Tab-separated table of C-alpha atoms in Angstrom:
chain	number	residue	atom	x	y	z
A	77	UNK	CA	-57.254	26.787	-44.749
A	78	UNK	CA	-57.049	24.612	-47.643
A	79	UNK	CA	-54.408	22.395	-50.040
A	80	UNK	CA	-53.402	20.254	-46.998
A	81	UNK	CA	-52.640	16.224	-47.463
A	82	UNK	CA	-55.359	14.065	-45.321
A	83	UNK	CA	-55.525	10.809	-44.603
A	84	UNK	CA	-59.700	9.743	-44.114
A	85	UNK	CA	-59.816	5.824	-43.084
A	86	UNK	CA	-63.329	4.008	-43.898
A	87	UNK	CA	-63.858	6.609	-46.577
A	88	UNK	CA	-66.595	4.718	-48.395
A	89	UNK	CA	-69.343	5.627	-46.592
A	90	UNK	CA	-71.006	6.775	-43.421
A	91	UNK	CA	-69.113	9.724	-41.417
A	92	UNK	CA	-65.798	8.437	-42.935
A	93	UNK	CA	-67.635	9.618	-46.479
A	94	UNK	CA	-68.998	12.369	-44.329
A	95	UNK	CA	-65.813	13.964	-43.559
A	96	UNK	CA	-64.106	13.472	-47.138
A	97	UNK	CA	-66.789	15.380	-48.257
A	98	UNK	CA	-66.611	18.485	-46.103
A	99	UNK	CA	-62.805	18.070	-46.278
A	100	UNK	CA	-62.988	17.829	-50.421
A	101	UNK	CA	-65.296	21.171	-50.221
A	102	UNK	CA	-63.099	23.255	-48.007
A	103	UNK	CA	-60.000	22.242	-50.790
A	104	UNK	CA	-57.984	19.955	-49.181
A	105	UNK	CA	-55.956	17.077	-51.009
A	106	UNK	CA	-57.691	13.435	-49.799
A	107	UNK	CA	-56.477	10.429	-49.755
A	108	UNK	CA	-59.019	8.293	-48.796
A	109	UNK	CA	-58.526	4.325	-47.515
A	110	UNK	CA	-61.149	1.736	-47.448
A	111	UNK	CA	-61.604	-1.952	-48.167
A	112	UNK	CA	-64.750	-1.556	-50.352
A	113	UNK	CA	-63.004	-0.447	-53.908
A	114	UNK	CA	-66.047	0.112	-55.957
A	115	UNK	CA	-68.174	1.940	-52.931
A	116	UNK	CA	-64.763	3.492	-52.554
A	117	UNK	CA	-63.978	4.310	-56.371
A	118	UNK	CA	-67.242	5.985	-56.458
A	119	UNK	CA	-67.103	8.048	-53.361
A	120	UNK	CA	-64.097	9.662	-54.848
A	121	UNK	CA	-65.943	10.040	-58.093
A	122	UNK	CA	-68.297	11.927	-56.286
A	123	UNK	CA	-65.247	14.179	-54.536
A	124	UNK	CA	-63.591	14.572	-57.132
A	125	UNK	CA	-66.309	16.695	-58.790
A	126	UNK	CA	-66.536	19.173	-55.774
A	127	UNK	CA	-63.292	19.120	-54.719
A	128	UNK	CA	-60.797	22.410	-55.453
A	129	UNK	CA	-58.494	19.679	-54.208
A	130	UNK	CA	-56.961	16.458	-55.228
A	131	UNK	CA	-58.803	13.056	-54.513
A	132	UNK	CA	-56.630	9.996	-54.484
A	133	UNK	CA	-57.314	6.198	-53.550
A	134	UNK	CA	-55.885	3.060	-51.709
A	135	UNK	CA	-57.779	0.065	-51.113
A	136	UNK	CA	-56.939	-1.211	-47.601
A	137	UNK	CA	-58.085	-3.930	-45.058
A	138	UNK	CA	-57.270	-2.610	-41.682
A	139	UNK	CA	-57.238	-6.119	-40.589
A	140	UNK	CA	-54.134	-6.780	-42.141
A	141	UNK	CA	-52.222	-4.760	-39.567
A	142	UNK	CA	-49.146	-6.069	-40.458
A	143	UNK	CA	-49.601	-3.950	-43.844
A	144	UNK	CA	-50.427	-0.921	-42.761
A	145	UNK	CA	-46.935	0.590	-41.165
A	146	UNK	CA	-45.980	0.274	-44.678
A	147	UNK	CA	-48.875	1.660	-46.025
A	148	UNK	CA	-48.704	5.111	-44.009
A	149	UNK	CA	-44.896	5.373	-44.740
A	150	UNK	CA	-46.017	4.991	-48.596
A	151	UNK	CA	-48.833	7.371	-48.876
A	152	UNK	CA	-46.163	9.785	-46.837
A	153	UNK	CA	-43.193	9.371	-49.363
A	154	UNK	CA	-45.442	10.674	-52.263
A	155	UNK	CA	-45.606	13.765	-50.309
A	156	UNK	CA	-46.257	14.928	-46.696
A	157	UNK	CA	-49.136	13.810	-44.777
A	158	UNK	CA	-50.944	16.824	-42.730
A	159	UNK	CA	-53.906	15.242	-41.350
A	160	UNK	CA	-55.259	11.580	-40.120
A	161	UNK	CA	-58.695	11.134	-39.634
A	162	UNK	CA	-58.806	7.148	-38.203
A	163	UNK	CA	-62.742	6.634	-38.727
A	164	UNK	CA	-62.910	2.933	-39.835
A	165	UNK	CA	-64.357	0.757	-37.453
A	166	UNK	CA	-66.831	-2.012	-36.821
A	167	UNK	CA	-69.149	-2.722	-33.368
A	168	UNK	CA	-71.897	-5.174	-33.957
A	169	UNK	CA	-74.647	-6.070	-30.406
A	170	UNK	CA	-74.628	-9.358	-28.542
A	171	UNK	CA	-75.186	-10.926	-25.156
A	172	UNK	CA	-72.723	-10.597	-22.985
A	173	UNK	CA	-72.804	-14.213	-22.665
A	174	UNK	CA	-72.773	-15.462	-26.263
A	175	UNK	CA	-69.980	-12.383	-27.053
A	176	UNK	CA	-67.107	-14.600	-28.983
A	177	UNK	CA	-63.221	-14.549	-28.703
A	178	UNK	CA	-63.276	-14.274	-32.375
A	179	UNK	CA	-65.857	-10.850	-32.419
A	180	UNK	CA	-63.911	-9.611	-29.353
A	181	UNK	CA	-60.516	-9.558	-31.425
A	182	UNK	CA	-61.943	-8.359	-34.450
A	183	UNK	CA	-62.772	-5.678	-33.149
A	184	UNK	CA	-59.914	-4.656	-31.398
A	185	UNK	CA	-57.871	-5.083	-34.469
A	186	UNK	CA	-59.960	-2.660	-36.524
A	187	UNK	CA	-60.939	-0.627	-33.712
A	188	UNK	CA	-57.540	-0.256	-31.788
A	189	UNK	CA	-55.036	-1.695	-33.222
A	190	UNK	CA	-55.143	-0.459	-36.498
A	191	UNK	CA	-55.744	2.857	-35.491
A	192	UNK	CA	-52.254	2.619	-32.803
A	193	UNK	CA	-50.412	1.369	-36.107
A	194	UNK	CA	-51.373	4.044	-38.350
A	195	UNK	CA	-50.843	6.657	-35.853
A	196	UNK	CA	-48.038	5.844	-34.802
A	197	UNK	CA	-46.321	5.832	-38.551
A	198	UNK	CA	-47.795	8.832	-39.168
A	199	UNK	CA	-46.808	10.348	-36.337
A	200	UNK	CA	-43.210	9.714	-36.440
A	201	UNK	CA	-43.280	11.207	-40.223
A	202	UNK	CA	-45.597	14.376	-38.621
A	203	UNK	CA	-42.829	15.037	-35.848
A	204	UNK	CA	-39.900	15.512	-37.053
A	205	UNK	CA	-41.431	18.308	-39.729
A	206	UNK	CA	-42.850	19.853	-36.305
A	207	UNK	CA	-46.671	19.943	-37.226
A	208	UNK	CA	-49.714	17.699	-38.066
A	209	UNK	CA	-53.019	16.920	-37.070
A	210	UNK	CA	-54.268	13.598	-35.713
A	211	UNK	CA	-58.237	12.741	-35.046
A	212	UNK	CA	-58.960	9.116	-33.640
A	213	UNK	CA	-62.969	8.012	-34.090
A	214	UNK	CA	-63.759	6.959	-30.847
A	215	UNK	CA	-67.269	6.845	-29.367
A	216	UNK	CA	-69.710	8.131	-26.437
A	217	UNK	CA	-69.795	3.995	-26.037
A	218	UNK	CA	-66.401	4.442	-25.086
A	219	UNK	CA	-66.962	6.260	-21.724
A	220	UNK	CA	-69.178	3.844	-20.275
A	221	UNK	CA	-70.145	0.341	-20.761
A	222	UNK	CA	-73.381	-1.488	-22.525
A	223	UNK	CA	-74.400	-4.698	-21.881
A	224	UNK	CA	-74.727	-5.942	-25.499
A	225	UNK	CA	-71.791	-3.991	-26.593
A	226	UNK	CA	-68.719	-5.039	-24.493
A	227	UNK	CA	-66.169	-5.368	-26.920
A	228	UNK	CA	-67.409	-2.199	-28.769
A	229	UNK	CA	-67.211	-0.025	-25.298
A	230	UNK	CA	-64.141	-1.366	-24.152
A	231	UNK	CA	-62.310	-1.402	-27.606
A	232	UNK	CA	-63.387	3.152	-27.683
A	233	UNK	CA	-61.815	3.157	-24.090
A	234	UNK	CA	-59.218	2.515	-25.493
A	235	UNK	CA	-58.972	4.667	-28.400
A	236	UNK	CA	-59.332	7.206	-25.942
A	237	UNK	CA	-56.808	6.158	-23.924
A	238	UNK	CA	-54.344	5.689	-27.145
A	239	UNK	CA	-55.218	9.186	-27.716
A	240	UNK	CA	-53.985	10.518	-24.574
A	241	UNK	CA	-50.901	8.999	-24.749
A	242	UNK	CA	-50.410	9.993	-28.175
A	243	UNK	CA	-50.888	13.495	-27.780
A	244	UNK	CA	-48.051	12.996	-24.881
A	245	UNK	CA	-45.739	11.606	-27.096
A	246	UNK	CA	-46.185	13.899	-30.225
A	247	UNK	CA	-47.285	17.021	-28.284
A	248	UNK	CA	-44.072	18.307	-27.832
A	249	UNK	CA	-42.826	18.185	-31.448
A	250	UNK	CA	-45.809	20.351	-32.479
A	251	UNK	CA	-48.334	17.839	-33.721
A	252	UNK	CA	-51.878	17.459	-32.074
A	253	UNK	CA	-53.904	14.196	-31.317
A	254	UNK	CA	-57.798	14.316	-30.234
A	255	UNK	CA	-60.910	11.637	-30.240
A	256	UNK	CA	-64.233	12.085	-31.178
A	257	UNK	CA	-66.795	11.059	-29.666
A	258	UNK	CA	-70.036	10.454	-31.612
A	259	UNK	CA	-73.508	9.594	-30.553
A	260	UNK	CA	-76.542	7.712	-32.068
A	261	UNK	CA	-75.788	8.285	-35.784
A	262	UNK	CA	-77.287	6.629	-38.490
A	263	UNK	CA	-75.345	4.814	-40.368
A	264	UNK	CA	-74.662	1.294	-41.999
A	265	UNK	CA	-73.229	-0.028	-38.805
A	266	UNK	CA	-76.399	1.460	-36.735
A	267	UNK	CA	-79.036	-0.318	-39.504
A	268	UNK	CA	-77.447	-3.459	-38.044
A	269	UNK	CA	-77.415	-2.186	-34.158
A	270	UNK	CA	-81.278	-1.162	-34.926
A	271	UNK	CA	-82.548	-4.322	-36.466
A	272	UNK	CA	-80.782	-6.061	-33.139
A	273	UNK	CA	-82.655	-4.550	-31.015
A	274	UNK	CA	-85.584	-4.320	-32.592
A	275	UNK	CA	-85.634	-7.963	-32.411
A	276	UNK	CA	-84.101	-8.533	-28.964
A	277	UNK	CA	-85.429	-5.572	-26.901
A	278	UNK	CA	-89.116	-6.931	-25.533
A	279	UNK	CA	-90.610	-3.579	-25.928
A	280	UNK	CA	-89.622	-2.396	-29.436
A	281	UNK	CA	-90.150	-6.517	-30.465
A	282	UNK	CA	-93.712	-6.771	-29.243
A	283	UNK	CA	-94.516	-3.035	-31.109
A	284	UNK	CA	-93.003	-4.067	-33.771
A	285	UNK	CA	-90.631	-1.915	-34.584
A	286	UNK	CA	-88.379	-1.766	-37.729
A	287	UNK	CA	-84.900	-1.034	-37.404
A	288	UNK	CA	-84.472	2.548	-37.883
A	289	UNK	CA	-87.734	2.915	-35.260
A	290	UNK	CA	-85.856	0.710	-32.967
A	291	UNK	CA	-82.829	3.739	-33.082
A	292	UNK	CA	-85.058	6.671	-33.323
A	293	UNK	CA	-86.197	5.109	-30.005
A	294	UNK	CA	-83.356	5.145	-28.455
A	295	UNK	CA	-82.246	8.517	-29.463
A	296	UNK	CA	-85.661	10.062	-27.958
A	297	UNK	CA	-84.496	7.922	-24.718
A	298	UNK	CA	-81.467	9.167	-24.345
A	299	UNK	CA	-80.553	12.285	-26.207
A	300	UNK	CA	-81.232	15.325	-24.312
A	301	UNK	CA	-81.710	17.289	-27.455
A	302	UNK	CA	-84.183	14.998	-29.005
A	303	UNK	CA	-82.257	14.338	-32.037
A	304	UNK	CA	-80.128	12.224	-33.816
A	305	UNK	CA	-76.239	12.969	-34.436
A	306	UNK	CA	-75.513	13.093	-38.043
A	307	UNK	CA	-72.169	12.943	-39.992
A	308	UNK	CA	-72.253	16.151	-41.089
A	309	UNK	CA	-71.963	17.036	-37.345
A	310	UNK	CA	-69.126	14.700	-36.772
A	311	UNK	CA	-67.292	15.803	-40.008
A	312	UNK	CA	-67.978	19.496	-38.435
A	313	UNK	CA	-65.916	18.195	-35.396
A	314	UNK	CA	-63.012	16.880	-37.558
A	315	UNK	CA	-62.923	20.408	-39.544
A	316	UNK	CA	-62.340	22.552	-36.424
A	317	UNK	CA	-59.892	20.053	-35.072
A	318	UNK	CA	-57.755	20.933	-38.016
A	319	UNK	CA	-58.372	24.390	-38.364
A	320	UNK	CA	-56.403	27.282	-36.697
A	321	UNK	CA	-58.643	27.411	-34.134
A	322	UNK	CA	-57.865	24.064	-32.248
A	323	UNK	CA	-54.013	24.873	-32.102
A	324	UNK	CA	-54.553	23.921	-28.236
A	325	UNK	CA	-56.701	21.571	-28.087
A	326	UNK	CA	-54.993	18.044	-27.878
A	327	UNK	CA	-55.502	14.586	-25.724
A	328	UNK	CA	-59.196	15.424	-25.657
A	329	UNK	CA	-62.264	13.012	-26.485
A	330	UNK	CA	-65.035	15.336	-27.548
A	331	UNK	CA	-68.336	14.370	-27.257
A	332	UNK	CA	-71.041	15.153	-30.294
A	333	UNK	CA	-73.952	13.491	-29.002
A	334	UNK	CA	-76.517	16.189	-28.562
A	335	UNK	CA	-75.982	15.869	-24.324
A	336	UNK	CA	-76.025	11.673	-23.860
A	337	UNK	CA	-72.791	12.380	-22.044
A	338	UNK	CA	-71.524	15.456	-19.730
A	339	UNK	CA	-68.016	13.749	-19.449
C-alpha cells in the first residue's frame, strides 16, 4: 500500500506534519498545503529524505476560499488525487460573552468552509474514476459543547455533519469520507489553549501553572487512560482509513481520545 497521490492540508506542523510523515514513510506521493512556506519548505525537506515517495509543495491560505476550487482541480490535473487529509484548522478559548463575530467566522471559514470546498472538488474528480479516500479533521470538541470554545465546538459539528453527507453523496461512486476525532493533543494550537487557561481557570491560576501544566491537567481530568493523544496516534487513524482495511468504513467520526468520549 504505497505510491498513492495525497493531499495533507496544514502540513507544516502539528498532526498535519504528523501524518505527512507516516504517509512519506509508508511511500506515498505528498502533496502537502500550508500557508507557512518556510515551516512548510522545511517540513518537506525533512520528507523528502525518508520518503520512497515524492514530496511536492503549494503554499495556500485556506481563508481565501474563493481560491481553493481552483486549487484542488490544479493539483488534480498534474495527476490523480487518491487521498485528502483536511487537517488545517484554527480554535482559540474565550468567554462566551466576549466571543466576536469576527473569531466566530474565522473559524468557520478555515474550519468548515474550506474543508466543504476542497472536498467537494476533490470529490467530483475522485468519483467519476470510482475510488478515493477522504479524511475530514474534526474533533472530540465537536460532539459536545465548551463554554470557552463555542465557535470551535460548533464549527467540528459541523465537519461531522459535512462528513456524513459527503460520504452520502460520494459513497455510491466508490469513494469513502470519514472524520477524526482527536483529543487533548499537544500541539501549537493547544500551547495557546494551555496558557488560556492557565491564566483564566482560578485553580490552575492561583497554583501557578504554566501552560503545558495547565493541559496535562486537563488530560488527567478527563482522559480515562491518563494520557495525552499524540499525532502519531492521529496520523495512525488517517493510515488505516486509507488502507485496505477500512474499505467499509465511511460517514464515521472516530474518536482518538484515549476514552473522553464513548459516542
Amino acid at each position: 500500500m504505497s505510491g498513492r497521490r495525497i493531499v495533507v492540508t496544514g502540513a507544516a506542523q502539528g498532526i498535519g506534519k504528523a501524518v505527512a510523515t507516516r504517509l512519506a514513510e509508508d511511500g506515498e506521493n505528498l502533496v502537502l498545503v500550508d500557508r507557512k512556506e518556510a515551516e512548510l519548505q522545511a517540513t518537506a525537506a525533512e520528507l523528502d529524505a525518508l520518503s520512497r515517495g515524492t514530496v511536492a509543495t503549494r503554499v495556500a491560505d485556506l481563508l481565501e476560499l474563493d481560491k481553493l476550487p481552483a486549487l484542488a482541480d490544479e493539483i488534480d490535473d498534474e495527476a490523480p488525487i487518491d487521498g485528502l487529509i483536511n487537517v488545517a484548522g484554527v480554535g482559540l478559548m474565550s468567554v462566551f460573552a466576549e466571543l466576536d463575530l469576527a473569531q466566530w467566522q474565522r473559524t468557520f471559514d478555515i474550519n468548515v468552509t474550506a474543508t466543504f470546498l476542497l472536498g467537494r472538488a476533490v470529490g467530483e474528480r475522485m468519483a467519476p474514476r470510482g475510488s478515493g479516500r477522504i479524511v475530514n479533521m474534526a474533533s472530540i470538541a465537536g460532539k459536545r459543547g465548551s463554554a470557552a470554545l463555542a465557535d470551535y465546538c460548533a464549527s467540528k459539528a459541523a465537519v461531522i455533519s459535512l462528513t456524513q453527507s459527503m460520504a452520502s453523496v460520494y459513497g455510491p461512486h466508490g469513494v469513502t469520507v470519514n472524520a477524526i476525532c482527536p483529543g487533548l493533543v499537544w500541539t501549537p494550537m493547544w500551547e495557546v489553549t494551555g496558557a488560556w487557561l492557565a491564566e483564566n481557570v482560578p485553580a490552575m491560576k492561583d497554583a501557578g501553572l504554566s501552560n503545558h501544566d495547565a493541559f496535562m491537567a486537563s488530560v488527567k481530568a478527563q482522559t480515562p487512560l491518563q494520557r495525552p493523544t499524540k499525532v502519531e496516534d492521529i496520523a495512525a487513524m488517517v493510515r488505516f482509513l486509507l488502507s485496505p482495511d477500512a474499505n467499509l468504513v465511511t460517514g464515521q467520526a472516530l474518536n482518538v481520545d484515549g476514552g473522553i468520549e464513548v459516542h
